[in-house]
CSV table of C-alpha atoms in Angstrom, one decimal:
chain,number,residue,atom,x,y,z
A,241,UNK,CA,16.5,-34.0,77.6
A,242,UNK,CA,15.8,-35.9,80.9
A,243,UNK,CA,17.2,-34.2,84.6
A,244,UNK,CA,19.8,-37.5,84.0
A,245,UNK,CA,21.4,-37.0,80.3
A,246,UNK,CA,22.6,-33.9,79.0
A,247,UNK,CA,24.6,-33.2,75.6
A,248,UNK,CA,26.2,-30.9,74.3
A,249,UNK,CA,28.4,-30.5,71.1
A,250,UNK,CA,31.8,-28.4,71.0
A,251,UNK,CA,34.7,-28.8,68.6
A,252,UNK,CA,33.1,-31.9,66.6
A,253,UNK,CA,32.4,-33.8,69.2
A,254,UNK,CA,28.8,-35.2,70.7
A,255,UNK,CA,28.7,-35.3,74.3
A,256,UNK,CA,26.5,-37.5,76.4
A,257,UNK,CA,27.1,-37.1,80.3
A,258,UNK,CA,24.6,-39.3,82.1
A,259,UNK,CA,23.8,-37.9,85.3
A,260,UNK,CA,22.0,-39.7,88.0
A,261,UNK,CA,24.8,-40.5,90.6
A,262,UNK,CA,22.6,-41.6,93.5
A,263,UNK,CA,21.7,-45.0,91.7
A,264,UNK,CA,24.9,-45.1,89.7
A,265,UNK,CA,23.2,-44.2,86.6
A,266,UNK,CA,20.9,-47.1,85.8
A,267,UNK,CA,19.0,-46.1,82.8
A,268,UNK,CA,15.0,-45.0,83.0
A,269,UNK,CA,13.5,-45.2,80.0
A,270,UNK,CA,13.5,-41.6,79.5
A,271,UNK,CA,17.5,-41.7,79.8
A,272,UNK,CA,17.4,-44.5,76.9
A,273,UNK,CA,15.2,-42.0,74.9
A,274,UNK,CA,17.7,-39.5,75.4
A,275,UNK,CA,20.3,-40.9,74.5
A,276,UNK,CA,18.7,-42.2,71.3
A,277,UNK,CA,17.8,-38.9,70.2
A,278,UNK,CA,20.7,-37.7,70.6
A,279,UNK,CA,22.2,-40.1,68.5
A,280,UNK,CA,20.0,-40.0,66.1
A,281,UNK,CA,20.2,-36.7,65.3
A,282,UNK,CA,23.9,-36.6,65.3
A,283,UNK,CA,24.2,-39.8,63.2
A,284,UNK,CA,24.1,-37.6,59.9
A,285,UNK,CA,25.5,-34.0,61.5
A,286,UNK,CA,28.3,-32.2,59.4
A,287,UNK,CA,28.6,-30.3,63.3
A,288,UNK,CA,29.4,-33.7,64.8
A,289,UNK,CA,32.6,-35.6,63.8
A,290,UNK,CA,32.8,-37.9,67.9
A,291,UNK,CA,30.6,-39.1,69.9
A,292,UNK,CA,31.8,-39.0,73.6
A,293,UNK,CA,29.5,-40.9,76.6
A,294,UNK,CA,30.6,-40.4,80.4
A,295,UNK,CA,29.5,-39.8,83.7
A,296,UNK,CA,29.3,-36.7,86.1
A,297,UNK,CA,30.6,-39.4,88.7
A,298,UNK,CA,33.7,-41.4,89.3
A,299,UNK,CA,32.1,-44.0,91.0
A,300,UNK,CA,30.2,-45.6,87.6
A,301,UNK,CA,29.6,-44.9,83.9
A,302,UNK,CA,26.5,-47.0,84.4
A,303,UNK,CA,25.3,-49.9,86.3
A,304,UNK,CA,22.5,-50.9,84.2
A,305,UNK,CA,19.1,-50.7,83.9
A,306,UNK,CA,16.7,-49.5,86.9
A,307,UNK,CA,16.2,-52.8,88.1
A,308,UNK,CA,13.9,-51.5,90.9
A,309,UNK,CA,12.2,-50.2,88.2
A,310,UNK,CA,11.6,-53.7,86.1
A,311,UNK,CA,10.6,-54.8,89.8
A,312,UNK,CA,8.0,-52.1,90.0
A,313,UNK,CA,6.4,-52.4,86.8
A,314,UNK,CA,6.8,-55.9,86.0
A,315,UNK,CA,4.1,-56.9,88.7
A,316,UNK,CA,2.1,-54.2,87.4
A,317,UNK,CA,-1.4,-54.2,85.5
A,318,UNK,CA,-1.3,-52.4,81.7
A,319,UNK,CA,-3.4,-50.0,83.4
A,320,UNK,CA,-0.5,-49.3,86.1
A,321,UNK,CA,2.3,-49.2,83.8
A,322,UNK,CA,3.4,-52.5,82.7
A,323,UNK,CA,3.3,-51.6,79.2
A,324,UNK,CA,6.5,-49.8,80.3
A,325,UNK,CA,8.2,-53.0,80.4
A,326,UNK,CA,8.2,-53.8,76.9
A,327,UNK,CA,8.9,-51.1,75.7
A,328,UNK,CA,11.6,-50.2,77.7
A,329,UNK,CA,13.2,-53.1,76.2
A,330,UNK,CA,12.5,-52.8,73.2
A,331,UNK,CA,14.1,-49.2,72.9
A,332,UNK,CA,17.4,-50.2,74.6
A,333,UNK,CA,17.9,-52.9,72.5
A,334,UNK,CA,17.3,-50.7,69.4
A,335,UNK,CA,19.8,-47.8,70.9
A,336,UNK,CA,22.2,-50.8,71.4
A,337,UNK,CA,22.0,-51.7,67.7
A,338,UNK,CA,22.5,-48.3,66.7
A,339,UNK,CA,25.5,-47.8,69.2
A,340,UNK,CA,27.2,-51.0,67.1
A,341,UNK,CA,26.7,-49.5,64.1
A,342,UNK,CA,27.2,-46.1,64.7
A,343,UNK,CA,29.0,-44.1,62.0
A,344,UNK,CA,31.5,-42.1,63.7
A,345,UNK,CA,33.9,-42.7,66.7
A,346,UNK,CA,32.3,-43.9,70.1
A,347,UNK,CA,34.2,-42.5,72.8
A,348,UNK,CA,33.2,-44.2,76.4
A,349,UNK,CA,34.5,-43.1,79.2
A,350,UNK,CA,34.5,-46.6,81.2
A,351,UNK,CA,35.3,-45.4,85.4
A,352,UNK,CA,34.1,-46.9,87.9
A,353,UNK,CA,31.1,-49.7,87.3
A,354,UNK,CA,30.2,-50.8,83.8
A,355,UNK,CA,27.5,-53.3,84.5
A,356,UNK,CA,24.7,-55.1,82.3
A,357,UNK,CA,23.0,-52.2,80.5
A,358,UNK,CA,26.1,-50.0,81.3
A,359,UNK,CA,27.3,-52.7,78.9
A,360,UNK,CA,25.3,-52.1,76.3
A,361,UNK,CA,26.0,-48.4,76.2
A,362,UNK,CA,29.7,-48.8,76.3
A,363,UNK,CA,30.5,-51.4,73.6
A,364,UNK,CA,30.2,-49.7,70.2
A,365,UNK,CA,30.9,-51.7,67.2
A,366,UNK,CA,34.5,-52.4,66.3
A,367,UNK,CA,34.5,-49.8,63.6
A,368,UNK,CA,33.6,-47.1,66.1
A,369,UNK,CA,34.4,-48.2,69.3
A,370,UNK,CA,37.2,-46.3,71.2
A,371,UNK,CA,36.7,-48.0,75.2
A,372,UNK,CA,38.4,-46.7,78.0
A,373,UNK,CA,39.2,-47.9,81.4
A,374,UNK,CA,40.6,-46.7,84.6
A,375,UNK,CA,41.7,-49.0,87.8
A,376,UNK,CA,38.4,-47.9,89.0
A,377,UNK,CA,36.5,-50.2,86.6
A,378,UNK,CA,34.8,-52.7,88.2
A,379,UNK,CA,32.7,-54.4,84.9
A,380,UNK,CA,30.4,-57.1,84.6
A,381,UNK,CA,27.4,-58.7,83.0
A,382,UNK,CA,26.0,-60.4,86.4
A,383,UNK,CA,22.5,-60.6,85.3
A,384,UNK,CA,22.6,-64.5,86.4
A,385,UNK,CA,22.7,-62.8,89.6
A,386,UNK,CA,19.1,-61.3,89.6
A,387,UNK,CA,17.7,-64.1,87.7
A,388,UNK,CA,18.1,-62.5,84.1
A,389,UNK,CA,20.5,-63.1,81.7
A,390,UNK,CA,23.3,-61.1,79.8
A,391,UNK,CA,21.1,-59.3,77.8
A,392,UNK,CA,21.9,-55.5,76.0
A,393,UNK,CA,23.9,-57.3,73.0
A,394,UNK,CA,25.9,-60.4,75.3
A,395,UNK,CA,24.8,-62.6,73.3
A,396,UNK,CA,27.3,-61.4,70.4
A,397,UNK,CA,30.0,-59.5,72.4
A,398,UNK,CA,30.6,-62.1,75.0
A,399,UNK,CA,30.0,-64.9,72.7
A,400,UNK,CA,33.0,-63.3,70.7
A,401,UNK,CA,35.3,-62.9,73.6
A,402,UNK,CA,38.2,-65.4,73.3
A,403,UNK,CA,38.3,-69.0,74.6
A,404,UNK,CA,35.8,-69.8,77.0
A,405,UNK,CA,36.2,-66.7,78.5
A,406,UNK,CA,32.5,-65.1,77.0
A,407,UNK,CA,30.9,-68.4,79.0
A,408,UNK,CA,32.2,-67.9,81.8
A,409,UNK,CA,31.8,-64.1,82.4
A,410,UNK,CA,27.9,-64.4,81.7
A,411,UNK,CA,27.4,-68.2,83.5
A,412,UNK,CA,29.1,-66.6,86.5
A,413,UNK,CA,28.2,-63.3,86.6
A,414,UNK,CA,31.2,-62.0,87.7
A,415,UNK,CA,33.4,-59.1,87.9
A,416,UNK,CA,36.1,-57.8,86.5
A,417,UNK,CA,38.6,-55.3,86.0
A,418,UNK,CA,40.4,-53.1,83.5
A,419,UNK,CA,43.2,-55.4,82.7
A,420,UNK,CA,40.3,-58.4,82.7
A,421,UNK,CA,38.5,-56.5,80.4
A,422,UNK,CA,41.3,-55.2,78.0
A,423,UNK,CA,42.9,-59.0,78.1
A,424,UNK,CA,39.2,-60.2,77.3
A,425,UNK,CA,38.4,-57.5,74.3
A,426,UNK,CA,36.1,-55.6,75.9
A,427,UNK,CA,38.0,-51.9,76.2
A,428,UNK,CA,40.6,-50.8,74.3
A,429,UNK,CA,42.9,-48.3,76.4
A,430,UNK,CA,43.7,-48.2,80.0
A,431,UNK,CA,44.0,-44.4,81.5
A,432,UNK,CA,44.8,-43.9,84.8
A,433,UNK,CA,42.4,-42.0,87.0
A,434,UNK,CA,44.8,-39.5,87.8
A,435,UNK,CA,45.6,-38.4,84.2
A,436,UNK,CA,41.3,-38.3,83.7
A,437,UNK,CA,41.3,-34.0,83.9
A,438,UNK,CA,44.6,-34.6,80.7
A,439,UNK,CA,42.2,-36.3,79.1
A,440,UNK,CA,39.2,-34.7,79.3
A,441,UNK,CA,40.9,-31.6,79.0
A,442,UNK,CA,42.3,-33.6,75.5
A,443,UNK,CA,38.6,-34.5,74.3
A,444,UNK,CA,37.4,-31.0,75.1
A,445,UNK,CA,39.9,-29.1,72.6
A,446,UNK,CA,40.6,-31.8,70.2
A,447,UNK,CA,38.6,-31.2,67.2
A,448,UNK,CA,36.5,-34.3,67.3
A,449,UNK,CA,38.1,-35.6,63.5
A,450,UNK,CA,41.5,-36.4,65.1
A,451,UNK,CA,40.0,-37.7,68.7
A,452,UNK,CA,40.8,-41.5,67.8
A,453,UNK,CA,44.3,-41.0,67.2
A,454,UNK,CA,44.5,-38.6,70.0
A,455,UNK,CA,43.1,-40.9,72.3
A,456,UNK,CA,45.4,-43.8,71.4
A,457,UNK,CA,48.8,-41.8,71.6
A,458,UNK,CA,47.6,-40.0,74.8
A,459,UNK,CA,46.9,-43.8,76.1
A,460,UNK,CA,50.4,-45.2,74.7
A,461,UNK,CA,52.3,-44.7,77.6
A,462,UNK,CA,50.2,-46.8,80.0
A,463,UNK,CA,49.4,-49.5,77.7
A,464,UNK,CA,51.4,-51.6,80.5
A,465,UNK,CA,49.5,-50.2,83.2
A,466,UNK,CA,46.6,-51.8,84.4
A,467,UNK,CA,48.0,-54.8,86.2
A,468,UNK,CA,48.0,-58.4,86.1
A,469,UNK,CA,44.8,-60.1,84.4
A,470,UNK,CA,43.3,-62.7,86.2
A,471,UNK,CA,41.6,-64.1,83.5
A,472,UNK,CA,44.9,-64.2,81.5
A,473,UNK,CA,46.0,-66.2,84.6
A,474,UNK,CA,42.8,-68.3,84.8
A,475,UNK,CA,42.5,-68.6,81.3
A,476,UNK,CA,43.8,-72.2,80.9
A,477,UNK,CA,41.0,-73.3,83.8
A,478,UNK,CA,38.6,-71.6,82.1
A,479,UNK,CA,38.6,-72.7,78.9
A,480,UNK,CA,39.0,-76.2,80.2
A,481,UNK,CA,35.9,-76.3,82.7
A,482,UNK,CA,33.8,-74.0,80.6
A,483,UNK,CA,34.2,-75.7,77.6
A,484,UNK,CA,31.8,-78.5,78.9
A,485,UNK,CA,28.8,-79.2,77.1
A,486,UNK,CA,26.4,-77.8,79.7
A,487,UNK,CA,26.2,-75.6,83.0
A,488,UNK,CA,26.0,-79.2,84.9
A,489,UNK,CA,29.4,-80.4,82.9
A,490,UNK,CA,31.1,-77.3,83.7
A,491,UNK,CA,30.1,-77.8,87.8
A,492,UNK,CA,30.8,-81.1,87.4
A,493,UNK,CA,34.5,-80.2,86.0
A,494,UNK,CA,34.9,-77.7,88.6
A,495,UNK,CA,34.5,-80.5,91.5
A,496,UNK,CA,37.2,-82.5,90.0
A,497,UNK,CA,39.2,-78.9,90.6
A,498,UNK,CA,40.7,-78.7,94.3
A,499,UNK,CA,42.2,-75.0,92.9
A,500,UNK,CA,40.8,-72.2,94.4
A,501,UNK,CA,39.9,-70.8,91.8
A,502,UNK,CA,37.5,-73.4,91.1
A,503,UNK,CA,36.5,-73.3,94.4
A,504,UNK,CA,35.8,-70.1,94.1
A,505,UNK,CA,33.7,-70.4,91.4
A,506,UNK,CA,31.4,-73.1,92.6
A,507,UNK,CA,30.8,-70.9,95.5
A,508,UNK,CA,29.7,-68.0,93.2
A,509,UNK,CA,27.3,-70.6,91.0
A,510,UNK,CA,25.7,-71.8,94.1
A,511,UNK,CA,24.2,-68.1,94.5
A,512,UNK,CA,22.9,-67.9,90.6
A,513,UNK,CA,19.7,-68.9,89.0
A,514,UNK,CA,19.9,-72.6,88.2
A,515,UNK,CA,17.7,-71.8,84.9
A,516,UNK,CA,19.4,-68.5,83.7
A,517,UNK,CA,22.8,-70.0,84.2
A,518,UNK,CA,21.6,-72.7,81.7
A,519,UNK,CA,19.7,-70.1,79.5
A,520,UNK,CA,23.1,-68.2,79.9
A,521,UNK,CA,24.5,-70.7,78.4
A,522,UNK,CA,22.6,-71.3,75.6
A,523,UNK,CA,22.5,-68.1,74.9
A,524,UNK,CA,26.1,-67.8,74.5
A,525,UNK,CA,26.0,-70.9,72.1
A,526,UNK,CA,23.2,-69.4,69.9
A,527,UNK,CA,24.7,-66.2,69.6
A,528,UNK,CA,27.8,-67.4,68.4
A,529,UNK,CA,26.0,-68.2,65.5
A,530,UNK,CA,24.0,-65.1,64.8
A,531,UNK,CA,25.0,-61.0,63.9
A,532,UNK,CA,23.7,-58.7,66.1
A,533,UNK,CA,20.3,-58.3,64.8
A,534,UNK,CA,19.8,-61.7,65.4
A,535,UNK,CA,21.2,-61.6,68.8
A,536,UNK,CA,19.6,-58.4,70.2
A,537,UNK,CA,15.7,-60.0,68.4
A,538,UNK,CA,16.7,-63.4,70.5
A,539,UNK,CA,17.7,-61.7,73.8
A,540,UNK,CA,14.2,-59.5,73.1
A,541,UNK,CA,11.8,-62.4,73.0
A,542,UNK,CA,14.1,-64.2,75.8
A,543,UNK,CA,13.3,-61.5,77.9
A,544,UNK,CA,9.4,-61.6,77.9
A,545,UNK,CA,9.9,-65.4,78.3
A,546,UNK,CA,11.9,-64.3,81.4
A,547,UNK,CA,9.5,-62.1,82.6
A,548,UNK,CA,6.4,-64.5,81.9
A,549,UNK,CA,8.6,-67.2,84.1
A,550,UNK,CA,9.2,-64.7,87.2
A,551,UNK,CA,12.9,-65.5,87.7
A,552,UNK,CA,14.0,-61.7,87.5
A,553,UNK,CA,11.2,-60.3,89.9
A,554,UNK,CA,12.0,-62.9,92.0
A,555,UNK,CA,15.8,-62.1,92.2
A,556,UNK,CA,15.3,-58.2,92.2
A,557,UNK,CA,13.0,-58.5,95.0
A,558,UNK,CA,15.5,-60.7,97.1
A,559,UNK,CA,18.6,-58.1,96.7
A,560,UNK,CA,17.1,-55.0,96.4
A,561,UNK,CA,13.5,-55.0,97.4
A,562,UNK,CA,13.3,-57.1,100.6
A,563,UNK,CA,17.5,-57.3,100.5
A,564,UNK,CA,17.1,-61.3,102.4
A,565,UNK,CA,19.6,-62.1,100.1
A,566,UNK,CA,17.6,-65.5,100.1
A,567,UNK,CA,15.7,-66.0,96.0
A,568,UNK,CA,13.3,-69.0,96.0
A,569,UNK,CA,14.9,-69.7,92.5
A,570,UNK,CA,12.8,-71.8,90.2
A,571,UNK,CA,13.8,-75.0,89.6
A,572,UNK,CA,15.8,-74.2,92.9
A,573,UNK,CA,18.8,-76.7,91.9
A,574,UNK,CA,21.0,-77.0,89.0
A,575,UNK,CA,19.8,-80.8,89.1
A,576,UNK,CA,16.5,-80.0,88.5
A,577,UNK,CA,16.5,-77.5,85.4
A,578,UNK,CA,15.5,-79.7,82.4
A,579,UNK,CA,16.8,-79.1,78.8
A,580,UNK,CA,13.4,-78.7,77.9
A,581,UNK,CA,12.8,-75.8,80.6
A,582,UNK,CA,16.0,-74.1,78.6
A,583,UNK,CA,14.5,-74.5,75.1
A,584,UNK,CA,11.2,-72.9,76.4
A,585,UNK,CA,12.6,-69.8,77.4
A,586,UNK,CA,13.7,-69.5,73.6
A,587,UNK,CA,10.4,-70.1,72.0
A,588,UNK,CA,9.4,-67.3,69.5
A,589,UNK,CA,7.2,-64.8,71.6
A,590,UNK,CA,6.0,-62.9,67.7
A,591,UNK,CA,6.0,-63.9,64.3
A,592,UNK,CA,9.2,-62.3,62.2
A,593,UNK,CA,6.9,-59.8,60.8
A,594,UNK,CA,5.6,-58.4,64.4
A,595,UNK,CA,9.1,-59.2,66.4
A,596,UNK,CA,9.4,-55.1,67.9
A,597,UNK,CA,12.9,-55.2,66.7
A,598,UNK,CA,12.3,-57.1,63.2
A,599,UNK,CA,13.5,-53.3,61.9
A,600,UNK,CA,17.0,-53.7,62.9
């Protein structure tokens, strides 16, 4: 194991604390590994009946890949590293795959930021998923934001989210919280931070066989807990706006919107990538289509295409490298991303029988 992921297993249960609180637990490569492994070898275990996946910190689960990292090696020669890249992608995609399918009960432990590849670690299938959130969650897919795209499986998972409300969490990038994410099928049970020692005290004695039904009655009473949704407020705006046929159709709805919310959300666009909003949203369009092979194959060639392109080093290096806040996005306006641009990004990067992930 890696100085960031240790496991453990105790009572029938698997556990994977990620530790690297200083950058809120974005995954290396080596933390991907390890968390594979471990998987891997538990996957068939008579010792292990639970998985559980949390963080030595309250301030995030995970908050996605090392980004600083895709900046570093991204620019790099093979002979520097770059190889890295691919198949750092290629390995998270695969433990993603085998976190949907996994065989046994998928415990995470959302507190505090679930972003992007935090994602991707957190959303199990639904025949083992068992997500929790606190008032401390603060989730999101805001790849858009970089000058990436929902990536780690959001093709499928957001393109399954009711309504419109899939488009606009990965067109927009933004964040939201535990009653957003409950009301938008993305975690399961709300726990209040203060009742977090109860429960971990819970998942440490509970033999890891009766965790899912011990999780959901310890949950019960706060089931009406977490709030108001804002999305369940929104929702009628959303689906409206977002149901447009394009990224410039759902701006153009927006305008027509004095609300604030729509406001609101303009203002949020204006700070995205023109093309990865519009490759967002194909994406989401395509992956309704598709299981989650298909999705997480897509999403792997998308991403070389995205890397080939620039977008993401570009947007990396404007809020975390040089932090101007400023990206010279390219096409640098909504108006000037052509629908050909879009379908480029999607062109087939391998035949089917070299895709990396054409095992899935």
């Amino acid at each position: 194991m890696s100085a960031h992921v240790h496991t453990s297993v105790s009572n029938g249960t698997g556990l994977i604390l990620l530790d690297r609180p200083k950058a809120l637990n974005s995954l290396s490569i080596d933390m991907v590994r390890d968390i594979t492994a471990a998987l891997l070898a538990w996957r068939n275990s008579a010792e292990v009946d639970a998985v559980v996946i949390r963080s030595t910190s309250e301030k995030a689960l995970c908050a996605g890949g090392d980004i600083r990292f895709f900046y570093d090696v991204g620019r790099d020669t093979p002979q520097a590293g770059s190889a890295l890249l691919e198949d750092f992608f290629t390995e998270e995609y695969a433990l993603n795959h085998l976190i949907h399918f996994y065989p046994k009960p998928y415990i995470a432990l959302m507190d505090g930021v679930v972003m992007g590849g935090g994602m991707g670690v957190a959303q199990g299938g639904p025949e083992c998923r068992i997500r929790i959130v606190t008032e401390r969650t603060k989730m999101a897919m805001p790849e858009v934001n970089i000058g990436l795209f929902p990536d780690v499986g959001g093709s499928y998972f957001l393109s399954h989210a009711p309504g419109q409300l899939g488009n606009y969490l990965g067109v927009t990038g933004v964040t939201i919280n535990a009653a957003d994410a409950l009301y938008a099928g993305l975690a399961d049970h709300f726990v209040p931070s203060a009742e977090l020692p109860a429960l971990l005290a819970l998942l440490d004695t509970t033999a890891g066989k009766q965790l899912r039904a011990a999780i959901t009655g310890f949950a019960a009473p706060f089931q009406n807990s977490a709030g108001e949704s804002q999305l369940a407020q929104q929702r009628a705006a959303i689906d409206r706006h977002f149901a447009a046929g394009s990224v410039a159709a759902i701006t153009a709805s927006l305008q027509q919107d004095d609300s604030a919310f729509a406001q609101k959300t303009l203002q949020i666009m204006a700070t995205r990538s023109p093309l990865m909003m519009c490759v967002t949203h194909e994406l989401i369009k395509r992956g309704a289509a598709l299981n989650v092979a298909d999705c997480l194959r897509m999403e792997r060639a998308l991403v070389r295409r995205n890397f080939e392109h620039g977008e993401v080093i570009e947007g990396v290096r404007a809020l975390v490298i040089d932090k101007d806040n400023a990206p010279q996005w390219r096409p640098a306006t909504l108006a000037e991303v052509s629908d050909e641009q879009v379908q480029q990004m999607f062109a087939p990067v391998w035949p089917a029988y070299a895709h990396p992930l054409r095992h899935l």
